[in-house]
Amino acid sequence: NILNLLISKTLEEFEETYRQMYENNRILMGFLHEIGIPVKKAFYAAVEFTLNADIKKAFMEESIDIDRIKELINEIKRWKVPYDTVDIEFAVRRKLETMMNELSKNPSDKEVLVRTQKMLELIRLLPIEINYWQTQNIFYNIAKAFYKDFLLQAKEGREDAKHWIAIFKYIGEMLYFNIDSVLSAV
């Protein structure tokens, strides 16, 4: 535990140092980058560390700020720095699993359903392979438990049920399911 505290404190200090380097020199680095003058590796290290830390933190927030994450993705592309794929994948996966668990507890909550859809669309912007195994299991369990009820409601003409089905199918497709096969089996 003591070692973890020491490492954590050291990493916080590194992050603060890199963040200061990045913030204090961002305009100069951007100018040099745009006019074609090579930017020093030390500046790139600050950019890489800071942007990766920011995107990871953004996915760990209670409420996802889609616009902020898109800005970070664009900055990473602009600077052509590599993603910290392990840490970002972990943060994204955990957030998505949390959202899917929330959906499984209250599947008729349209806000949670739409938020999950938007999260998956956002994830598609990342050039990172996400392990969807647990999320796919949760999706399948939701389908087994609730899909038929929504399908019956949709057949009765309820527009909210039709909308739920459309979004739910789209989520399944983004999770790489053969959605017709999966939903016909439940």
JSON list of C-alpha atoms in Angstrom, two decimals:
[
{"chain": "A", "resi": 1, "resn": "ASN", "atom": "CA", "xyz": [0.00, 0.00, 0.00]},
{"chain": "A", "resi": 2, "resn": "ILE", "atom": "CA", "xyz": [2.82, 2.40, 0.85]},
{"chain": "A", "resi": 3, "resn": "LEU", "atom": "CA", "xyz": [4.52, 1.67, -2.46]},
{"chain": "A", "resi": 4, "resn": "ASN", "atom": "CA", "xyz": [1.26, 2.32, -4.32]},
{"chain": "A", "resi": 5, "resn": "LEU", "atom": "CA", "xyz": [0.88, 5.65, -2.51]},
{"chain": "A", "resi": 6, "resn": "LEU", "atom": "CA", "xyz": [4.43, 6.66, -3.44]},
{"chain": "A", "resi": 7, "resn": "ILE", "atom": "CA", "xyz": [3.96, 5.69, -7.07]},
{"chain": "A", "resi": 8, "resn": "SER", "atom": "CA", "xyz": [0.61, 7.47, -7.21]},
{"chain": "A", "resi": 9, "resn": "LYS", "atom": "CA", "xyz": [2.10, 10.65, -5.77]},
{"chain": "A", "resi": 10, "resn": "THR", "atom": "CA", "xyz": [5.01, 10.52, -8.21]},
{"chain": "A", "resi": 11, "resn": "LEU", "atom": "CA", "xyz": [2.67, 10.04, -11.17]},
{"chain": "A", "resi": 12, "resn": "GLU", "atom": "CA", "xyz": [0.60, 13.01, -10.03]},
{"chain": "A", "resi": 13, "resn": "GLU", "atom": "CA", "xyz": [3.76, 15.12, -9.96]},
{"chain": "A", "resi": 14, "resn": "PHE", "atom": "CA", "xyz": [4.74, 13.93, -13.45]},
{"chain": "A", "resi": 15, "resn": "GLU", "atom": "CA", "xyz": [1.28, 14.75, -14.74]},
{"chain": "A", "resi": 16, "resn": "GLU", "atom": "CA", "xyz": [1.39, 18.22, -13.24]},
{"chain": "A", "resi": 17, "resn": "THR", "atom": "CA", "xyz": [4.84, 18.88, -14.75]},
{"chain": "A", "resi": 18, "resn": "TYR", "atom": "CA", "xyz": [3.82, 17.64, -18.22]},
{"chain": "A", "resi": 19, "resn": "ARG", "atom": "CA", "xyz": [0.54, 19.55, -18.02]},
{"chain": "A", "resi": 20, "resn": "GLN", "atom": "CA", "xyz": [2.39, 22.78, -17.20]},
{"chain": "A", "resi": 21, "resn": "MET", "atom": "CA", "xyz": [4.80, 22.20, -20.09]},
{"chain": "A", "resi": 22, "resn": "TYR", "atom": "CA", "xyz": [1.90, 21.57, -22.44]},
{"chain": "A", "resi": 23, "resn": "GLU", "atom": "CA", "xyz": [-0.26, 24.48, -21.26]},
{"chain": "A", "resi": 24, "resn": "ASN", "atom": "CA", "xyz": [2.60, 26.98, -21.13]},
{"chain": "A", "resi": 25, "resn": "ASN", "atom": "CA", "xyz": [3.92, 26.08, -24.59]},
{"chain": "A", "resi": 26, "resn": "ARG", "atom": "CA", "xyz": [0.83, 24.93, -26.48]},
{"chain": "A", "resi": 27, "resn": "ILE", "atom": "CA", "xyz": [0.52, 28.08, -28.59]},
{"chain": "A", "resi": 28, "resn": "LEU", "atom": "CA", "xyz": [4.23, 28.10, -29.50]},
{"chain": "A", "resi": 29, "resn": "MET", "atom": "CA", "xyz": [4.18, 24.37, -30.30]},
{"chain": "A", "resi": 30, "resn": "GLY", "atom": "CA", "xyz": [1.04, 24.81, -32.42]},
{"chain": "A", "resi": 31, "resn": "PHE", "atom": "CA", "xyz": [2.65, 27.67, -34.34]},
{"chain": "A", "resi": 32, "resn": "LEU", "atom": "CA", "xyz": [5.83, 25.68, -35.00]},
{"chain": "A", "resi": 33, "resn": "HIS", "atom": "CA", "xyz": [3.79, 22.65, -36.00]},
{"chain": "A", "resi": 34, "resn": "GLU", "atom": "CA", "xyz": [1.63, 24.64, -38.44]},
{"chain": "A", "resi": 35, "resn": "ILE", "atom": "CA", "xyz": [4.55, 26.35, -40.22]},
{"chain": "A", "resi": 36, "resn": "GLY", "atom": "CA", "xyz": [6.41, 23.08, -40.57]},
{"chain": "A", "resi": 37, "resn": "ILE", "atom": "CA", "xyz": [9.21, 23.60, -38.06]},
{"chain": "A", "resi": 38, "resn": "PRO", "atom": "CA", "xyz": [9.94, 20.40, -36.14]},
{"chain": "A", "resi": 39, "resn": "VAL", "atom": "CA", "xyz": [8.71, 20.44, -32.57]},
{"chain": "A", "resi": 40, "resn": "LYS", "atom": "CA", "xyz": [11.15, 19.09, -30.00]},
{"chain": "A", "resi": 41, "resn": "LYS", "atom": "CA", "xyz": [10.54, 15.60, -28.61]},
{"chain": "A", "resi": 42, "resn": "ALA", "atom": "CA", "xyz": [10.22, 16.94, -25.06]},
{"chain": "A", "resi": 43, "resn": "PHE", "atom": "CA", "xyz": [7.21, 18.98, -26.17]},
{"chain": "A", "resi": 44, "resn": "TYR", "atom": "CA", "xyz": [5.68, 15.91, -27.83]},
{"chain": "A", "resi": 45, "resn": "ALA", "atom": "CA", "xyz": [6.15, 13.97, -24.62]},
{"chain": "A", "resi": 46, "resn": "ALA", "atom": "CA", "xyz": [4.18, 16.64, -22.76]},
{"chain": "A", "resi": 47, "resn": "VAL", "atom": "CA", "xyz": [1.45, 16.61, -25.40]},
{"chain": "A", "resi": 48, "resn": "GLU", "atom": "CA", "xyz": [1.21, 12.82, -25.44]},
{"chain": "A", "resi": 49, "resn": "PHE", "atom": "CA", "xyz": [1.11, 12.45, -21.68]},
{"chain": "A", "resi": 50, "resn": "THR", "atom": "CA", "xyz": [-1.36, 15.29, -21.10]},
{"chain": "A", "resi": 51, "resn": "LEU", "atom": "CA", "xyz": [-3.84, 14.39, -23.84]},
{"chain": "A", "resi": 52, "resn": "ASN", "atom": "CA", "xyz": [-3.85, 10.71, -22.90]},
{"chain": "A", "resi": 53, "resn": "ALA", "atom": "CA", "xyz": [-4.40, 11.56, -19.23]},
{"chain": "A", "resi": 54, "resn": "ASP", "atom": "CA", "xyz": [-7.22, 13.94, -20.17]},
{"chain": "A", "resi": 55, "resn": "ILE", "atom": "CA", "xyz": [-9.05, 11.49, -22.41]},
{"chain": "A", "resi": 56, "resn": "LYS", "atom": "CA", "xyz": [-8.78, 8.74, -19.82]},
{"chain": "A", "resi": 57, "resn": "LYS", "atom": "CA", "xyz": [-10.16, 11.05, -17.13]},
{"chain": "A", "resi": 58, "resn": "ALA", "atom": "CA", "xyz": [-12.96, 12.20, -19.44]},
{"chain": "A", "resi": 59, "resn": "PHE", "atom": "CA", "xyz": [-14.17, 8.62, -19.83]},
{"chain": "A", "resi": 60, "resn": "MET", "atom": "CA", "xyz": [-14.02, 8.11, -16.08]},
{"chain": "A", "resi": 61, "resn": "GLU", "atom": "CA", "xyz": [-16.30, 11.07, -15.30]},
{"chain": "A", "resi": 62, "resn": "GLU", "atom": "CA", "xyz": [-19.80, 10.44, -13.97]},
{"chain": "A", "resi": 63, "resn": "SER", "atom": "CA", "xyz": [-21.29, 12.21, -16.96]},
{"chain": "A", "resi": 64, "resn": "ILE", "atom": "CA", "xyz": [-19.57, 11.86, -20.33]},
{"chain": "A", "resi": 65, "resn": "ASP", "atom": "CA", "xyz": [-18.80, 15.16, -22.08]},
{"chain": "A", "resi": 66, "resn": "ILE", "atom": "CA", "xyz": [-18.97, 14.04, -25.70]},
{"chain": "A", "resi": 67, "resn": "ASP", "atom": "CA", "xyz": [-17.79, 17.36, -27.11]},
{"chain": "A", "resi": 68, "resn": "ARG", "atom": "CA", "xyz": [-14.76, 17.42, -24.80]},
{"chain": "A", "resi": 69, "resn": "ILE", "atom": "CA", "xyz": [-13.77, 13.88, -25.78]},
{"chain": "A", "resi": 70, "resn": "LYS", "atom": "CA", "xyz": [-14.14, 14.74, -29.47]},
{"chain": "A", "resi": 71, "resn": "GLU", "atom": "CA", "xyz": [-11.86, 17.75, -28.94]},
{"chain": "A", "resi": 72, "resn": "LEU", "atom": "CA", "xyz": [-9.27, 15.52, -27.28]},
{"chain": "A", "resi": 73, "resn": "ILE", "atom": "CA", "xyz": [-9.48, 12.97, -30.11]},
{"chain": "A", "resi": 74, "resn": "ASN", "atom": "CA", "xyz": [-8.94, 15.79, -32.63]},
{"chain": "A", "resi": 75, "resn": "GLU", "atom": "CA", "xyz": [-5.97, 17.13, -30.66]},
{"chain": "A", "resi": 76, "resn": "ILE", "atom": "CA", "xyz": [-4.40, 13.67, -30.56]},
{"chain": "A", "resi": 77, "resn": "LYS", "atom": "CA", "xyz": [-4.88, 13.39, -34.34]},
{"chain": "A", "resi": 78, "resn": "ARG", "atom": "CA", "xyz": [-3.49, 16.89, -34.86]},
{"chain": "A", "resi": 79, "resn": "TRP", "atom": "CA", "xyz": [-0.33, 16.11, -32.93]},
{"chain": "A", "resi": 80, "resn": "LYS", "atom": "CA", "xyz": [-0.11, 12.54, -34.24]},
{"chain": "A", "resi": 81, "resn": "VAL", "atom": "CA", "xyz": [0.73, 11.20, -30.81]},
{"chain": "A", "resi": 82, "resn": "PRO", "atom": "CA", "xyz": [-0.04, 7.58, -29.93]},
{"chain": "A", "resi": 83, "resn": "TYR", "atom": "CA", "xyz": [-2.91, 6.64, -27.67]},
{"chain": "A", "resi": 84, "resn": "ASP", "atom": "CA", "xyz": [-2.25, 5.00, -24.33]},
{"chain": "A", "resi": 85, "resn": "THR", "atom": "CA", "xyz": [-4.37, 2.11, -25.54]},
{"chain": "A", "resi": 86, "resn": "VAL", "atom": "CA", "xyz": [-4.25, -0.01, -22.38]},
{"chain": "A", "resi": 87, "resn": "ASP", "atom": "CA", "xyz": [-5.36, 2.67, -19.92]},
{"chain": "A", "resi": 88, "resn": "ILE", "atom": "CA", "xyz": [-7.90, 4.26, -22.27]},
{"chain": "A", "resi": 89, "resn": "GLU", "atom": "CA", "xyz": [-9.39, 0.89, -23.24]},
{"chain": "A", "resi": 90, "resn": "PHE", "atom": "CA", "xyz": [-9.79, 0.00, -19.58]},
{"chain": "A", "resi": 91, "resn": "ALA", "atom": "CA", "xyz": [-11.50, 3.32, -18.75]},
{"chain": "A", "resi": 92, "resn": "VAL", "atom": "CA", "xyz": [-13.80, 3.09, -21.78]},
{"chain": "A", "resi": 93, "resn": "ARG", "atom": "CA", "xyz": [-14.69, -0.53, -21.13]},
{"chain": "A", "resi": 94, "resn": "ARG", "atom": "CA", "xyz": [-15.48, 0.08, -17.46]},
{"chain": "A", "resi": 95, "resn": "LYS", "atom": "CA", "xyz": [-17.65, 3.09, -18.30]},
{"chain": "A", "resi": 96, "resn": "LEU", "atom": "CA", "xyz": [-19.55, 1.19, -20.97]},
{"chain": "A", "resi": 97, "resn": "GLU", "atom": "CA", "xyz": [-20.10, -1.78, -18.66]},
{"chain": "A", "resi": 98, "resn": "THR", "atom": "CA", "xyz": [-21.43, 0.59, -15.99]},
{"chain": "A", "resi": 99, "resn": "MET", "atom": "CA", "xyz": [-23.82, 2.15, -18.50]},
{"chain": "A", "resi": 100, "resn": "MET", "atom": "CA", "xyz": [-25.03, -1.25, -19.71]},
{"chain": "A", "resi": 101, "resn": "ASN", "atom": "CA", "xyz": [-25.59, -2.40, -16.12]},
{"chain": "A", "resi": 102, "resn": "GLU", "atom": "CA", "xyz": [-27.62, 0.76, -15.53]},
{"chain": "A", "resi": 103, "resn": "LEU", "atom": "CA", "xyz": [-29.66, -0.06, -18.65]},
{"chain": "A", "resi": 104, "resn": "SER", "atom": "CA", "xyz": [-30.23, -3.63, -17.46]},
{"chain": "A", "resi": 105, "resn": "LYS", "atom": "CA", "xyz": [-31.66, -2.31, -14.18]},
{"chain": "A", "resi": 106, "resn": "ASN", "atom": "CA", "xyz": [-34.03, 0.07, -15.94]},
{"chain": "A", "resi": 107, "resn": "PRO", "atom": "CA", "xyz": [-34.35, -0.92, -19.61]},
{"chain": "A", "resi": 108, "resn": "SER", "atom": "CA", "xyz": [-37.33, 1.35, -20.28]},
{"chain": "A", "resi": 109, "resn": "ASP", "atom": "CA", "xyz": [-35.34, 4.46, -19.36]},
{"chain": "A", "resi": 110, "resn": "LYS", "atom": "CA", "xyz": [-34.98, 6.07, -22.76]},
{"chain": "A", "resi": 111, "resn": "GLU", "atom": "CA", "xyz": [-32.34, 8.52, -21.50]},
{"chain": "A", "resi": 112, "resn": "VAL", "atom": "CA", "xyz": [-30.04, 5.68, -20.42]},
{"chain": "A", "resi": 113, "resn": "LEU", "atom": "CA", "xyz": [-30.65, 3.88, -23.73]},
{"chain": "A", "resi": 114, "resn": "VAL", "atom": "CA", "xyz": [-29.76, 6.98, -25.78]},
{"chain": "A", "resi": 115, "resn": "ARG", "atom": "CA", "xyz": [-26.72, 7.74, -23.58]},
{"chain": "A", "resi": 116, "resn": "THR", "atom": "CA", "xyz": [-25.45, 4.21, -24.19]},
{"chain": "A", "resi": 117, "resn": "GLN", "atom": "CA", "xyz": [-25.95, 4.64, -27.93]},
{"chain": "A", "resi": 118, "resn": "LYS", "atom": "CA", "xyz": [-24.03, 7.92, -27.91]},
{"chain": "A", "resi": 119, "resn": "MET", "atom": "CA", "xyz": [-21.24, 6.35, -25.87]},
{"chain": "A", "resi": 120, "resn": "LEU", "atom": "CA", "xyz": [-20.85, 3.55, -28.42]},
{"chain": "A", "resi": 121, "resn": "GLU", "atom": "CA", "xyz": [-20.82, 6.06, -31.28]},
{"chain": "A", "resi": 122, "resn": "LEU", "atom": "CA", "xyz": [-18.12, 8.01, -29.46]},
{"chain": "A", "resi": 123, "resn": "ILE", "atom": "CA", "xyz": [-16.05, 4.88, -28.90]},
{"chain": "A", "resi": 124, "resn": "ARG", "atom": "CA", "xyz": [-16.08, 4.26, -32.65]},
{"chain": "A", "resi": 125, "resn": "LEU", "atom": "CA", "xyz": [-14.05, 7.45, -33.09]},
{"chain": "A", "resi": 126, "resn": "LEU", "atom": "CA", "xyz": [-11.18, 5.93, -31.11]},
{"chain": "A", "resi": 127, "resn": "PRO", "atom": "CA", "xyz": [-8.60, 3.87, -32.99]},
{"chain": "A", "resi": 128, "resn": "ILE", "atom": "CA", "xyz": [-8.53, 1.49, -30.05]},
{"chain": "A", "resi": 129, "resn": "GLU", "atom": "CA", "xyz": [-9.81, -2.07, -29.92]},
{"chain": "A", "resi": 130, "resn": "ILE", "atom": "CA", "xyz": [-12.27, -2.42, -27.06]},
{"chain": "A", "resi": 131, "resn": "ASN", "atom": "CA", "xyz": [-12.98, -5.73, -25.32]},
{"chain": "A", "resi": 132, "resn": "TYR", "atom": "CA", "xyz": [-16.78, -5.87, -25.50]},
{"chain": "A", "resi": 133, "resn": "TRP", "atom": "CA", "xyz": [-17.13, -9.35, -23.98]},
{"chain": "A", "resi": 134, "resn": "GLN", "atom": "CA", "xyz": [-18.82, -8.28, -20.72]},
{"chain": "A", "resi": 135, "resn": "THR", "atom": "CA", "xyz": [-20.87, -5.58, -22.44]},
{"chain": "A", "resi": 136, "resn": "GLN", "atom": "CA", "xyz": [-22.10, -8.10, -25.00]},
{"chain": "A", "resi": 137, "resn": "ASN", "atom": "CA", "xyz": [-23.16, -10.44, -22.21]},
{"chain": "A", "resi": 138, "resn": "ILE", "atom": "CA", "xyz": [-25.14, -7.68, -20.54]},
{"chain": "A", "resi": 139, "resn": "PHE", "atom": "CA", "xyz": [-26.76, -6.75, -23.87]},
{"chain": "A", "resi": 140, "resn": "TYR", "atom": "CA", "xyz": [-27.76, -10.37, -24.46]},
{"chain": "A", "resi": 141, "resn": "ASN", "atom": "CA", "xyz": [-29.24, -10.65, -20.96]},
{"chain": "A", "resi": 142, "resn": "ILE", "atom": "CA", "xyz": [-31.26, -7.47, -21.53]},
{"chain": "A", "resi": 143, "resn": "ALA", "atom": "CA", "xyz": [-32.48, -8.89, -24.84]},
{"chain": "A", "resi": 144, "resn": "LYS", "atom": "CA", "xyz": [-33.50, -12.17, -23.21]},
{"chain": "A", "resi": 145, "resn": "ALA", "atom": "CA", "xyz": [-35.32, -10.46, -20.36]},
{"chain": "A", "resi": 146, "resn": "PHE", "atom": "CA", "xyz": [-36.99, -7.48, -22.05]},
{"chain": "A", "resi": 147, "resn": "TYR", "atom": "CA", "xyz": [-36.92, -7.56, -25.85]},
{"chain": "A", "resi": 148, "resn": "LYS", "atom": "CA", "xyz": [-40.12, -9.61, -26.29]},
{"chain": "A", "resi": 149, "resn": "ASP", "atom": "CA", "xyz": [-42.07, -7.22, -24.06]},
{"chain": "A", "resi": 150, "resn": "PHE", "atom": "CA", "xyz": [-40.98, -4.23, -26.10]},
{"chain": "A", "resi": 151, "resn": "LEU", "atom": "CA", "xyz": [-41.71, -6.11, -29.31]},
{"chain": "A", "resi": 152, "resn": "LEU", "atom": "CA", "xyz": [-45.28, -6.82, -28.14]},
{"chain": "A", "resi": 153, "resn": "GLN", "atom": "CA", "xyz": [-45.75, -3.18, -27.22]},
{"chain": "A", "resi": 154, "resn": "ALA", "atom": "CA", "xyz": [-44.43, -2.12, -30.62]},
{"chain": "A", "resi": 155, "resn": "LYS", "atom": "CA", "xyz": [-46.87, -4.47, -32.35]},
{"chain": "A", "resi": 156, "resn": "GLU", "atom": "CA", "xyz": [-49.65, -2.81, -30.37]},
{"chain": "A", "resi": 157, "resn": "GLY", "atom": "CA", "xyz": [-48.61, 0.46, -31.98]},
{"chain": "A", "resi": 158, "resn": "ARG", "atom": "CA", "xyz": [-46.68, 2.08, -29.13]},
{"chain": "A", "resi": 159, "resn": "GLU", "atom": "CA", "xyz": [-44.23, 4.50, -30.71]},
{"chain": "A", "resi": 160, "resn": "ASP", "atom": "CA", "xyz": [-41.95, 4.59, -27.66]},
{"chain": "A", "resi": 161, "resn": "ALA", "atom": "CA", "xyz": [-41.53, 0.81, -27.88]},
{"chain": "A", "resi": 162, "resn": "LYS", "atom": "CA", "xyz": [-40.76, 1.04, -31.62]},
{"chain": "A", "resi": 163, "resn": "HIS", "atom": "CA", "xyz": [-38.15, 3.68, -30.89]},
{"chain": "A", "resi": 164, "resn": "TRP", "atom": "CA", "xyz": [-36.66, 1.58, -28.07]},
{"chain": "A", "resi": 165, "resn": "ILE", "atom": "CA", "xyz": [-36.36, -1.42, -30.40]},
{"chain": "A", "resi": 166, "resn": "ALA", "atom": "CA", "xyz": [-34.65, 0.65, -33.10]},
{"chain": "A", "resi": 167, "resn": "ILE", "atom": "CA", "xyz": [-32.06, 2.04, -30.67]},
{"chain": "A", "resi": 168, "resn": "PHE", "atom": "CA", "xyz": [-31.56, -1.32, -28.96]},
{"chain": "A", "resi": 169, "resn": "LYS", "atom": "CA", "xyz": [-30.92, -3.04, -32.31]},
{"chain": "A", "resi": 170, "resn": "TYR", "atom": "CA", "xyz": [-28.47, -0.29, -33.25]},
{"chain": "A", "resi": 171, "resn": "ILE", "atom": "CA", "xyz": [-26.62, -0.78, -29.95]},
{"chain": "A", "resi": 172, "resn": "GLY", "atom": "CA", "xyz": [-26.44, -4.51, -30.69]},
{"chain": "A", "resi": 173, "resn": "GLU", "atom": "CA", "xyz": [-24.99, -3.84, -34.12]},
{"chain": "A", "resi": 174, "resn": "MET", "atom": "CA", "xyz": [-22.36, -1.53, -32.61]},
{"chain": "A", "resi": 175, "resn": "LEU", "atom": "CA", "xyz": [-21.49, -4.38, -30.24]},
{"chain": "A", "resi": 176, "resn": "TYR", "atom": "CA", "xyz": [-20.85, -6.57, -33.31]},
{"chain": "A", "resi": 177, "resn": "PHE", "atom": "CA", "xyz": [-23.87, -8.83, -32.96]},
{"chain": "A", "resi": 178, "resn": "ASN", "atom": "CA", "xyz": [-25.70, -10.39, -35.87]},
{"chain": "A", "resi": 179, "resn": "ILE", "atom": "CA", "xyz": [-28.71, -8.68, -34.44]},
{"chain": "A", "resi": 180, "resn": "ASP", "atom": "CA", "xyz": [-31.40, -10.60, -36.36]},
{"chain": "A", "resi": 181, "resn": "SER", "atom": "CA", "xyz": [-29.96, -13.93, -35.21]},
{"chain": "A", "resi": 182, "resn": "VAL", "atom": "CA", "xyz": [-29.57, -12.82, -31.60]},
{"chain": "A", "resi": 183, "resn": "LEU", "atom": "CA", "xyz": [-33.01, -11.30, -31.26]},
{"chain": "A", "resi": 184, "resn": "SER", "atom": "CA", "xyz": [-34.77, -14.17, -32.99]},
{"chain": "A", "resi": 185, "resn": "ALA", "atom": "CA", "xyz": [-33.16, -16.57, -30.49]},
{"chain": "A", "resi": 186, "resn": "VAL", "atom": "CA", "xyz": [-34.41, -14.76, -27.37]}
]
